[in-house]
Amino acid sequence: MAATGILDVLVVGGGPAGSTLAWSLAKRGLKVCVLERAEFPREKVCGDFVEPGGLRILEAMGVASPWDTQPAPAITRSRTYFGPRIAFQGPIPYYPATDGLPPHGMIIPRHELDTRLLENAAAAGADVRHGCAVTSVARADDRMVAAVKTDQGDVQLGARLVVGADGAQSIVARSAGLGREDRRHTSISRRVYIEGLDVDPGEAVIWFDEDITPGYGWMFPTGGGRANVGVGILSEASHREGLSVRKAFDDSLARLRLRHPGCSGAKIASRPLGGIVNSYGGITRNHFDGGLLVGDAGSFVDPMTGEGITQGMESSLIAAPVIMEALEAGRFDAEFLSRFDRAFRAYFDPAMSFLTLAAMVLRNHHLRRFFLGATERGFREATDDPDFAAVSGASFGGLDLAPLSIVGQITAKILKYSLAETPRALGYLLHGRLGGPLATDARAWTTGWNASFSDDPRWHVNWMADILEAAAKVQPALSTPVNPRRAGPPLGRIARSQALLQGIP
């Protein structure tokens, strides 16, 4: 295999994280090459939902409308099912139109979004190569060398730095000894496109059922009577409880046709695809000698929702200044590049540590009835209490997530609910029986807890230990007054970095 020259940065993977990083670095005047295994446009296992923070980044990069000919639906409303019951239906309450954020998300199919993002990187000066499968990455003297398979044969590419943006099963991560297979932080998903719908194109639909807990299902309209439909389940629960993602997906689609009046005539319009994602809570480190990990390769995925498009782009925009500093200093060792981890921790941890704790608690499949009941009541409360909906609802995708406020609101609701139900519970007791919602909750908790411990005492104890560990990591987040994600990543540093590159003080 022959070497083809030395690059500043080699980006492996051309999804949203890789193309955003390539665009950012090329705008800074660096010699950047993107190696993408597939030929674009290509399908991707994803819900296709781009939250307001992602739309803000697209606009800043000049990619605000890759759907000019067929406008993408603006998602302003949601409908939530718990079993056959609708617990919430109305405007999405946690999208404040502040800090340049639009008051909505959008559904943009990945074959459209990713293609336009990669074209944007190429227009900025990045060398984009399709059909290039990286098989390994290794350190050689003062550079990183990637072995690449192409239609024209095997080649090697050398760069001062390599960035893995090649997905959850990243070759770059595995080459660096950072592969991730922790089922506690891995979710399995399956999705398909359906057509023949008569639905509100601005209303997203999500549902919670016992056979996909911990997890959920979704339907995101793409316009024209079509939608992206899928389910995601925690890998650990699927493995331990024998939950079949394929069966859960088929059952969810059948139930959707029955529950949603606009979906009775739904027909499958594409080949079902399956995949995995690794969530933020499973990150050990995302730096190594000679490189970094961003996007899905770096586990920049919301532990509660599984969203990763915006988080992936944010991770790349955080990585870009660190890469510039490394090139300016001529330092590519792990110690120097560890500043990337410090930067993304400062940005993501205030929200993600809290979401990781919540996801850790929900891992116990035996307690699913208790969790589903409590969550359903929370959604019903959100219907009547806009402030509760805006603050606590942010746990399901809001950028302005404030952990201390959420804890305070939930505690207040629990106390209010308990006080209101106590007289009724006492009435049941006076008649010699247990009843009412409090008794139902108590039975669900006790039954689930006992079943969990009896089924696997070691797992149960480890689960509690994981919760305590995650809770300890949340403490700093509780004192963070403003979530950094609300203001967004450091897009404004581009001009300063270009000046430094040119030697201007």
Coordinates of C-alpha atoms in Angstrom, one line a residue:
M1 CA 0.0 0.0 0.0
A2 CA 1.3 3.4 -0.9
A3 CA 1.1 6.6 1.1
T4 CA -0.5 9.6 -0.6
G5 CA 0.8 12.5 1.5
I6 CA 0.3 14.1 4.9
L7 CA -2.9 15.9 5.8
D8 CA -3.6 18.2 8.7
V9 CA -6.7 16.3 9.7
L10 CA -8.2 13.0 8.5
V11 CA -11.9 12.7 9.4
V12 CA -13.3 9.2 9.2
G13 CA -17.0 9.3 8.6
G14 CA -19.1 11.7 6.7
G15 CA -22.3 11.9 8.8
P16 CA -23.4 15.1 10.6
A17 CA -20.5 15.1 13.1
G18 CA -17.8 14.4 10.5
S19 CA -19.1 16.8 7.9
T20 CA -19.6 19.6 10.5
L21 CA -16.0 19.1 11.7
A22 CA -14.6 19.1 8.2
W23 CA -16.5 22.2 7.3
S24 CA -15.3 24.0 10.5
L25 CA -11.7 23.0 9.9
A26 CA -11.7 23.7 6.2
K27 CA -13.1 27.2 6.9
R28 CA -10.1 27.7 9.1
G29 CA -7.8 27.0 6.2
L30 CA -6.7 23.4 7.1
K31 CA -6.0 20.6 4.8
V32 CA -8.8 18.2 5.7
C33 CA -9.9 14.9 4.1
V34 CA -13.2 13.1 4.9
L35 CA -13.3 9.4 4.2
E36 CA -16.9 8.0 3.9
R37 CA -17.5 4.3 3.5
A38 CA -20.9 4.8 1.7
E39 CA -21.8 6.5 -1.5
F40 CA -24.2 9.4 -0.7
P41 CA -27.1 9.7 -0.6
R42 CA -27.6 6.8 1.7
E43 CA -30.1 5.6 4.3
K44 CA -29.4 5.8 8.0
V45 CA -31.1 4.3 11.0
C46 CA -32.5 7.4 12.7
G47 CA -35.7 9.1 13.6
D48 CA -34.7 12.0 11.3
F49 CA -35.7 14.6 13.9
V50 CA -33.5 17.7 14.1
E51 CA -34.1 19.6 17.3
P52 CA -34.0 23.5 17.6
G53 CA -30.3 23.4 18.5
G54 CA -29.4 21.5 15.4
L55 CA -31.4 23.9 13.2
R56 CA -29.5 26.8 14.7
I57 CA -26.2 25.1 13.8
L58 CA -27.4 24.4 10.2
E59 CA -28.4 28.0 9.8
A60 CA -25.0 29.2 11.1
M61 CA -23.3 26.9 8.6
G62 CA -25.4 28.1 5.7
V63 CA -27.3 24.8 5.5
A64 CA -30.6 26.1 6.7
S65 CA -32.7 24.8 3.8
P66 CA -31.5 21.6 2.2
W67 CA -35.1 20.8 1.5
D68 CA -35.9 23.9 -0.7
T69 CA -38.1 22.0 -3.2
Q70 CA -40.1 20.1 -0.6
P71 CA -40.3 22.0 2.7
A72 CA -39.7 19.8 5.8
P73 CA -42.5 19.9 8.4
A74 CA -41.9 22.1 11.4
I75 CA -42.7 20.0 14.4
T76 CA -44.6 22.1 16.9
R77 CA -46.9 19.6 18.6
S78 CA -46.7 16.2 20.1
R79 CA -49.0 13.3 21.0
T80 CA -48.0 10.8 23.7
Y81 CA -49.5 7.4 24.2
F82 CA -49.2 5.2 27.2
G83 CA -50.6 1.9 26.0
P84 CA -53.9 2.9 24.3
R85 CA -54.3 6.1 26.3
I86 CA -53.3 9.6 25.2
A87 CA -51.5 11.2 28.2
F88 CA -50.5 14.4 26.4
Q89 CA -51.4 16.2 23.2
G90 CA -50.6 19.8 22.5
P91 CA -47.8 22.2 21.7
I92 CA -44.3 21.1 22.6
P93 CA -43.7 23.2 25.7
Y94 CA -39.9 23.2 26.1
Y95 CA -38.7 25.0 22.9
P96 CA -38.1 28.6 24.0
A97 CA -37.5 31.0 21.1
T98 CA -34.4 32.4 22.6
D99 CA -30.6 32.5 21.9
G100 CA -31.3 32.1 18.2
L101 CA -33.3 28.9 18.7
P102 CA -36.4 28.4 16.5
P103 CA -39.5 27.3 18.5
H104 CA -39.7 24.0 16.7
G105 CA -37.8 21.0 15.4
M106 CA -37.9 19.6 11.9
I107 CA -38.0 16.2 10.3
I108 CA -35.3 15.9 7.7
P109 CA -34.6 12.5 6.2
R110 CA -31.0 11.6 6.7
H111 CA -30.3 10.9 3.1
E112 CA -31.1 14.5 2.4
L113 CA -29.5 16.1 5.5
D114 CA -26.3 14.2 5.4
T115 CA -25.8 14.7 1.7
R116 CA -26.2 18.5 2.0
L117 CA -23.9 18.7 5.0
L118 CA -21.1 16.8 3.3
E119 CA -21.6 18.9 0.2
N120 CA -21.3 22.0 2.5
A121 CA -17.9 20.6 3.8
A122 CA -16.7 20.1 0.3
A123 CA -17.7 23.6 -0.7
A124 CA -15.7 24.9 2.3
G125 CA -12.6 23.2 0.9
A126 CA -12.6 19.8 2.5
D127 CA -11.5 16.8 0.3
V128 CA -14.5 14.5 0.5
R129 CA -14.0 10.8 -0.7
H130 CA -16.9 8.4 -0.9
G131 CA -16.6 4.6 -1.0
C132 CA -13.5 4.6 1.3
A133 CA -13.7 2.0 4.1
V134 CA -11.1 2.6 6.8
T135 CA -9.9 -0.8 8.2
S136 CA -7.4 0.4 10.8
V137 CA -5.7 3.5 12.2
A138 CA -2.3 3.5 13.8
R139 CA 0.4 5.9 15.0
A140 CA 3.6 5.9 12.9
D141 CA 6.3 8.3 14.1
D142 CA 4.8 11.8 14.1
R143 CA 1.6 11.0 12.2
M144 CA -1.5 8.9 12.1
V145 CA -1.9 6.4 9.2
A146 CA -5.2 5.0 8.1
A147 CA -5.4 1.9 6.0
V148 CA -8.2 2.4 3.5
K149 CA -10.0 0.0 1.1
T150 CA -11.4 1.6 -2.1
D151 CA -12.7 0.4 -5.5
Q152 CA -9.3 1.2 -6.9
G153 CA -7.4 -0.8 -4.3
D154 CA -5.9 -0.4 -0.9
V155 CA -4.1 2.8 0.1
Q156 CA -2.7 4.5 3.1
L157 CA -3.4 8.1 4.1
G158 CA -1.3 10.0 6.7
A159 CA -2.4 13.0 8.8
R160 CA -1.2 14.8 11.8
L161 CA -4.5 14.1 13.5
V162 CA -7.3 11.7 12.9
V163 CA -10.9 12.1 14.1
G164 CA -13.2 9.2 14.4
A165 CA -16.7 10.2 13.3
D166 CA -17.5 6.7 12.0
G167 CA -20.5 5.8 14.1
A168 CA -21.3 3.6 17.1
Q169 CA -19.1 0.7 15.9
S170 CA -16.2 3.1 15.1
I171 CA -13.1 1.5 13.6
V172 CA -11.1 4.5 14.9
A173 CA -12.3 4.0 18.4
R174 CA -11.5 0.3 18.3
S175 CA -8.1 1.0 16.8
A176 CA -7.4 3.3 19.8
G177 CA -8.7 0.8 22.3
L178 CA -11.8 2.8 23.0
G179 CA -14.5 0.5 21.6
R180 CA -17.7 0.5 23.6
E181 CA -20.0 -2.5 24.2
D182 CA -21.5 -1.7 27.6
R183 CA -25.1 -2.7 27.3
R184 CA -26.1 -0.3 30.1
H185 CA -25.4 2.6 27.7
T186 CA -26.4 1.0 24.4
S187 CA -29.8 1.0 22.7
I188 CA -31.0 -1.0 19.8
S189 CA -33.4 0.6 17.3
R190 CA -35.4 -0.3 14.2
R191 CA -37.2 2.0 11.8
V192 CA -39.1 2.2 8.6
Y193 CA -40.9 4.8 6.4
I194 CA -44.7 4.4 6.1
E195 CA -47.1 6.1 3.8
G196 CA -50.9 6.5 3.3
L197 CA -51.3 8.6 6.4
D198 CA -53.8 11.3 7.3
V199 CA -52.0 13.0 10.1
D200 CA -51.0 16.5 11.2
P201 CA -47.6 17.0 9.6
G202 CA -46.5 19.2 12.5
E203 CA -47.3 16.6 15.2
A204 CA -44.8 14.1 16.4
V205 CA -46.1 10.9 18.1
I206 CA -44.3 8.9 20.8
W207 CA -45.5 5.9 22.8
F208 CA -44.5 3.9 25.8
D209 CA -45.5 0.2 26.1
E210 CA -44.2 -2.6 28.5
D211 CA -42.5 -4.5 25.7
I212 CA -40.3 -1.6 24.8
T213 CA -39.5 -0.5 28.3
P214 CA -36.9 1.0 28.9
G215 CA -37.4 2.6 25.5
Y216 CA -40.1 4.1 23.4
G217 CA -41.6 4.3 20.0
W218 CA -42.0 7.2 17.6
M219 CA -43.7 8.5 14.5
F220 CA -42.3 11.6 12.9
P221 CA -44.2 12.9 9.9
T222 CA -42.0 13.8 6.9
G223 CA -44.9 15.4 4.9
G224 CA -47.0 14.1 2.0
G225 CA -48.7 11.5 4.1
R226 CA -45.4 9.8 5.0
A227 CA -43.6 9.3 8.3
N228 CA -40.6 7.8 9.9
V229 CA -41.7 5.1 12.4
G230 CA -39.4 3.2 14.8
V231 CA -38.7 1.8 18.3
G232 CA -35.6 1.9 20.5
I233 CA -34.9 -0.4 23.4
L234 CA -32.0 -0.5 25.9
S235 CA -29.7 -3.3 24.8
E236 CA -29.3 -4.5 28.4
A237 CA -33.0 -5.1 28.8
S238 CA -33.4 -6.7 25.4
H239 CA -30.6 -9.1 26.3
R240 CA -31.6 -9.9 29.9
E241 CA -35.3 -10.0 29.4
G242 CA -35.4 -11.6 26.0
L243 CA -37.1 -8.6 24.4
S244 CA -37.1 -8.8 20.6
V245 CA -36.6 -5.5 18.9
R246 CA -38.0 -6.8 15.6
K247 CA -41.1 -8.2 17.3
A248 CA -41.6 -5.0 19.4
F249 CA -41.3 -3.0 16.2
D250 CA -43.9 -5.1 14.3
D251 CA -46.3 -5.0 17.3
S252 CA -45.8 -1.2 17.7
L253 CA -46.7 -0.6 14.0
A254 CA -49.8 -2.8 14.4
R255 CA -50.9 -0.9 17.5
L256 CA -50.2 2.4 15.9
R257 CA -52.7 1.5 13.1
L258 CA -55.3 0.8 15.7
R259 CA -54.6 3.7 18.1
H260 CA -54.0 6.6 15.8
P261 CA -57.0 7.5 13.6
G262 CA -54.8 8.8 10.9
C263 CA -52.7 5.7 10.6
S264 CA -55.3 3.0 10.0
G265 CA -54.3 2.8 6.3
A266 CA -50.5 3.0 6.9
K267 CA -48.4 1.0 4.5
I268 CA -44.7 0.2 4.7
A269 CA -42.8 2.2 2.1
S270 CA -39.2 1.2 2.7
R271 CA -37.0 -1.6 3.9
P272 CA -36.8 -1.7 7.7
L273 CA -33.4 -0.9 9.1
G274 CA -31.8 -1.7 12.5
G275 CA -28.9 -0.2 14.3
I276 CA -27.4 0.7 17.7
V277 CA -26.4 3.9 19.5
N278 CA -24.1 4.4 22.4
S279 CA -25.2 7.0 24.9
Y280 CA -23.2 9.8 26.6
G281 CA -23.2 8.0 30.0
G282 CA -20.9 5.3 28.6
I283 CA -18.0 7.7 27.7
T284 CA -14.7 6.9 29.3
R285 CA -12.6 9.3 27.2
N286 CA -12.7 10.6 23.7
H287 CA -9.1 11.4 23.1
F288 CA -6.0 9.3 22.4
D289 CA -2.5 9.8 21.0
G290 CA -3.0 11.4 17.6
G291 CA -6.8 11.8 17.6
L292 CA -10.3 12.4 18.9
L293 CA -13.8 10.8 18.7
V294 CA -16.9 12.9 17.9
G295 CA -20.5 12.1 17.1
D296 CA -21.8 8.6 17.6
A297 CA -18.2 7.3 17.6
G298 CA -17.7 9.4 20.8
S299 CA -21.1 8.4 22.3
F300 CA -22.6 11.9 22.0
V301 CA -26.1 10.6 22.3
D302 CA -28.9 11.7 24.7
P303 CA -29.4 8.9 27.2
M304 CA -33.1 9.5 27.4
T305 CA -34.2 10.2 23.9
G306 CA -31.5 8.6 21.8
E307 CA -31.1 11.8 19.8
G308 CA -27.6 12.3 18.4
I309 CA -27.7 14.6 15.3
T310 CA -27.4 17.9 17.2
Q311 CA -25.1 16.5 19.9
G312 CA -22.8 15.1 17.2
M313 CA -22.5 18.5 15.5
E314 CA -22.0 20.2 18.8
S315 CA -19.2 17.8 19.7
S316 CA -17.4 18.6 16.4
L317 CA -17.7 22.3 16.9
I318 CA -16.2 21.9 20.4
A319 CA -13.4 19.7 18.9
A320 CA -12.4 22.2 16.2
P321 CA -10.7 24.8 18.4
V322 CA -8.9 22.0 20.3
I323 CA -7.6 20.7 17.0
M324 CA -6.5 24.2 16.0
E325 CA -4.6 24.5 19.3
A326 CA -2.9 21.1 18.8
L327 CA -1.8 22.0 15.3
E328 CA -0.5 25.5 16.4
A329 CA 1.4 23.9 19.3
G330 CA 2.6 20.9 17.3
R331 CA 1.2 18.7 20.1
F332 CA -0.8 15.5 19.2
D333 CA -0.2 13.5 22.4
A334 CA -3.1 12.3 24.5
E335 CA -2.3 14.6 27.4
F336 CA -2.6 17.7 25.2
L337 CA -5.7 16.4 23.4
S338 CA -7.4 15.7 26.8
R339 CA -8.5 19.3 26.8
F340 CA -11.2 18.2 24.3
D341 CA -12.7 16.0 27.1
R342 CA -12.6 18.9 29.5
A343 CA -14.3 21.2 27.0
F344 CA -17.1 18.8 26.1
R345 CA -17.6 17.8 29.7
A346 CA -18.1 21.5 30.7
Y347 CA -20.6 21.9 27.9
F348 CA -22.6 18.7 28.1
D349 CA -22.3 17.4 31.7
P350 CA -24.7 19.9 33.3
A351 CA -27.6 18.3 31.3
M352 CA -26.2 14.9 30.4
S353 CA -25.2 13.8 33.9
F354 CA -28.8 14.3 35.0
L355 CA -30.2 12.5 32.0
T356 CA -27.8 9.6 32.6
L357 CA -29.0 9.3 36.2
A358 CA -32.6 9.2 35.0
A359 CA -31.7 6.5 32.4
M360 CA -29.9 4.5 35.0
V361 CA -33.0 4.4 37.2
L362 CA -35.2 3.4 34.4
R363 CA -33.0 0.4 33.4
N364 CA -34.8 -2.0 35.7
H365 CA -37.4 -3.8 33.5
H366 CA -39.0 -5.3 36.5
L367 CA -40.1 -1.9 37.7
R368 CA -41.6 -0.9 34.3
R369 CA -45.2 -0.7 35.6
F370 CA -44.3 1.7 38.3
F371 CA -42.2 3.8 36.0
L372 CA -44.8 3.8 33.3
G373 CA -47.5 4.8 35.7
A374 CA -45.5 7.6 37.3
T375 CA -44.4 8.9 33.9
E376 CA -47.9 8.9 32.5
R377 CA -49.1 11.0 35.4
G378 CA -46.3 13.4 34.7
F379 CA -47.4 13.8 31.1
R380 CA -51.0 14.3 32.3
E381 CA -49.8 17.0 34.7
A382 CA -48.0 18.7 31.9
T383 CA -51.4 19.1 30.1
D384 CA -52.7 21.3 32.9
D385 CA -49.5 22.9 34.2
P386 CA -47.5 24.8 31.5
D387 CA -44.6 25.6 33.8
F388 CA -44.3 22.0 34.9
A389 CA -44.4 21.0 31.2
A390 CA -41.7 23.5 30.2
V391 CA -39.3 22.7 33.0
S392 CA -39.7 19.0 33.6
G393 CA -40.6 18.2 30.0
A394 CA -37.1 19.4 29.0
S395 CA -35.9 15.9 30.1
F396 CA -37.4 14.6 26.9
G397 CA -35.4 16.8 24.5
G398 CA -35.3 20.4 25.7
L399 CA -32.0 22.3 25.4
D400 CA -32.8 24.5 28.5
L401 CA -32.6 21.6 30.9
A402 CA -32.3 22.7 34.6
P403 CA -31.8 19.7 36.8
L404 CA -32.4 21.5 40.1
S405 CA -35.6 23.0 38.9
I406 CA -36.8 19.6 37.6
V407 CA -36.1 17.9 40.9
G408 CA -37.9 20.7 42.7
Q409 CA -40.9 20.5 40.5
I410 CA -41.2 16.7 40.7
T411 CA -40.8 16.7 44.5
A412 CA -43.5 19.3 44.8
K413 CA -45.8 17.3 42.5
I414 CA -45.2 14.1 44.5
L415 CA -46.0 15.9 47.8
K416 CA -49.1 17.5 46.4
Y417 CA -50.3 14.1 44.9
S418 CA -49.5 12.2 48.2
L419 CA -51.4 14.7 50.3
A420 CA -54.4 14.7 48.0
E421 CA -54.5 10.9 48.0
T422 CA -53.9 10.3 51.7
P423 CA -57.5 10.7 52.8
R424 CA -58.7 8.4 50.1
A425 CA -56.1 5.8 51.1
L426 CA -57.1 6.1 54.7
G427 CA -60.7 5.5 53.7
Y428 CA -59.7 2.3 52.0
L429 CA -57.8 1.2 55.1
L430 CA -60.8 1.9 57.3
H431 CA -62.8 -0.5 55.2
G432 CA -60.1 -3.1 55.6
R433 CA -58.5 -3.0 52.2
L434 CA -55.8 -1.2 50.2
G435 CA -56.8 0.8 47.2
G436 CA -56.4 4.0 45.2
P437 CA -53.5 5.2 43.1
L438 CA -51.1 5.3 46.1
A439 CA -51.7 1.6 46.8
T440 CA -51.4 0.8 43.1
D441 CA -48.0 2.6 43.0
A442 CA -46.9 0.8 46.2
R443 CA -47.9 -2.6 44.9
A444 CA -46.2 -1.9 41.5
W445 CA -43.0 -0.8 43.3
T446 CA -42.9 -3.6 45.8
T447 CA -43.7 -6.3 43.3
G448 CA -41.2 -5.0 40.8
W449 CA -38.5 -4.6 43.5
N450 CA -38.9 -8.1 44.9
A451 CA -39.0 -9.6 41.4
S452 CA -35.8 -7.8 40.4
F453 CA -33.9 -8.9 43.5
S454 CA -35.2 -12.5 43.3
D455 CA -34.4 -12.8 39.6
D456 CA -30.8 -11.7 39.9
P457 CA -29.5 -10.4 43.3
R458 CA -26.1 -9.5 41.9
W459 CA -27.5 -7.4 39.0
H460 CA -30.0 -5.7 41.4
V461 CA -27.2 -4.6 43.8
N462 CA -25.0 -3.5 40.9
W463 CA -28.0 -1.5 39.5
M464 CA -28.4 0.3 42.8
A465 CA -24.6 1.0 42.9
D466 CA -24.8 2.4 39.3
I467 CA -27.6 4.8 40.5
L468 CA -25.5 6.0 43.4
E469 CA -22.5 6.6 41.2
A470 CA -24.6 8.5 38.6
A471 CA -26.2 10.5 41.4
A472 CA -22.8 11.6 42.7
K473 CA -21.9 12.9 39.2
V474 CA -25.1 15.0 39.1
Q475 CA -24.2 17.1 42.2
P476 CA -22.1 19.7 40.2
A477 CA -24.9 20.0 37.6
L478 CA -27.4 21.0 40.3
S479 CA -25.4 24.2 41.0
T480 CA -25.0 25.1 37.3
P481 CA -27.2 28.2 36.9
V482 CA -27.5 28.0 33.0
N483 CA -27.2 25.0 30.8
P484 CA -24.4 25.8 28.3
R485 CA -26.2 24.0 25.5
R486 CA -28.8 26.8 25.5
A487 CA -26.3 29.3 24.1
G488 CA -24.8 26.7 21.7
P489 CA -21.3 25.6 20.8
P490 CA -18.4 28.0 19.9
L491 CA -19.2 28.8 16.3
G492 CA -17.9 32.4 16.8
R493 CA -14.3 31.2 17.2
I494 CA -13.7 30.7 13.5
A495 CA -12.4 34.2 12.7
R496 CA -10.0 34.2 15.6
S497 CA -8.6 30.8 14.6
Q498 CA -8.0 31.9 11.0
A499 CA -6.1 34.9 12.4
L500 CA -3.9 32.6 14.5
L501 CA -3.3 30.3 11.6
Q502 CA -2.0 33.3 9.6
G503 CA 0.2 34.5 12.5
I504 CA -1.8 37.6 13.2
P505 CA -1.7 38.6 16.9

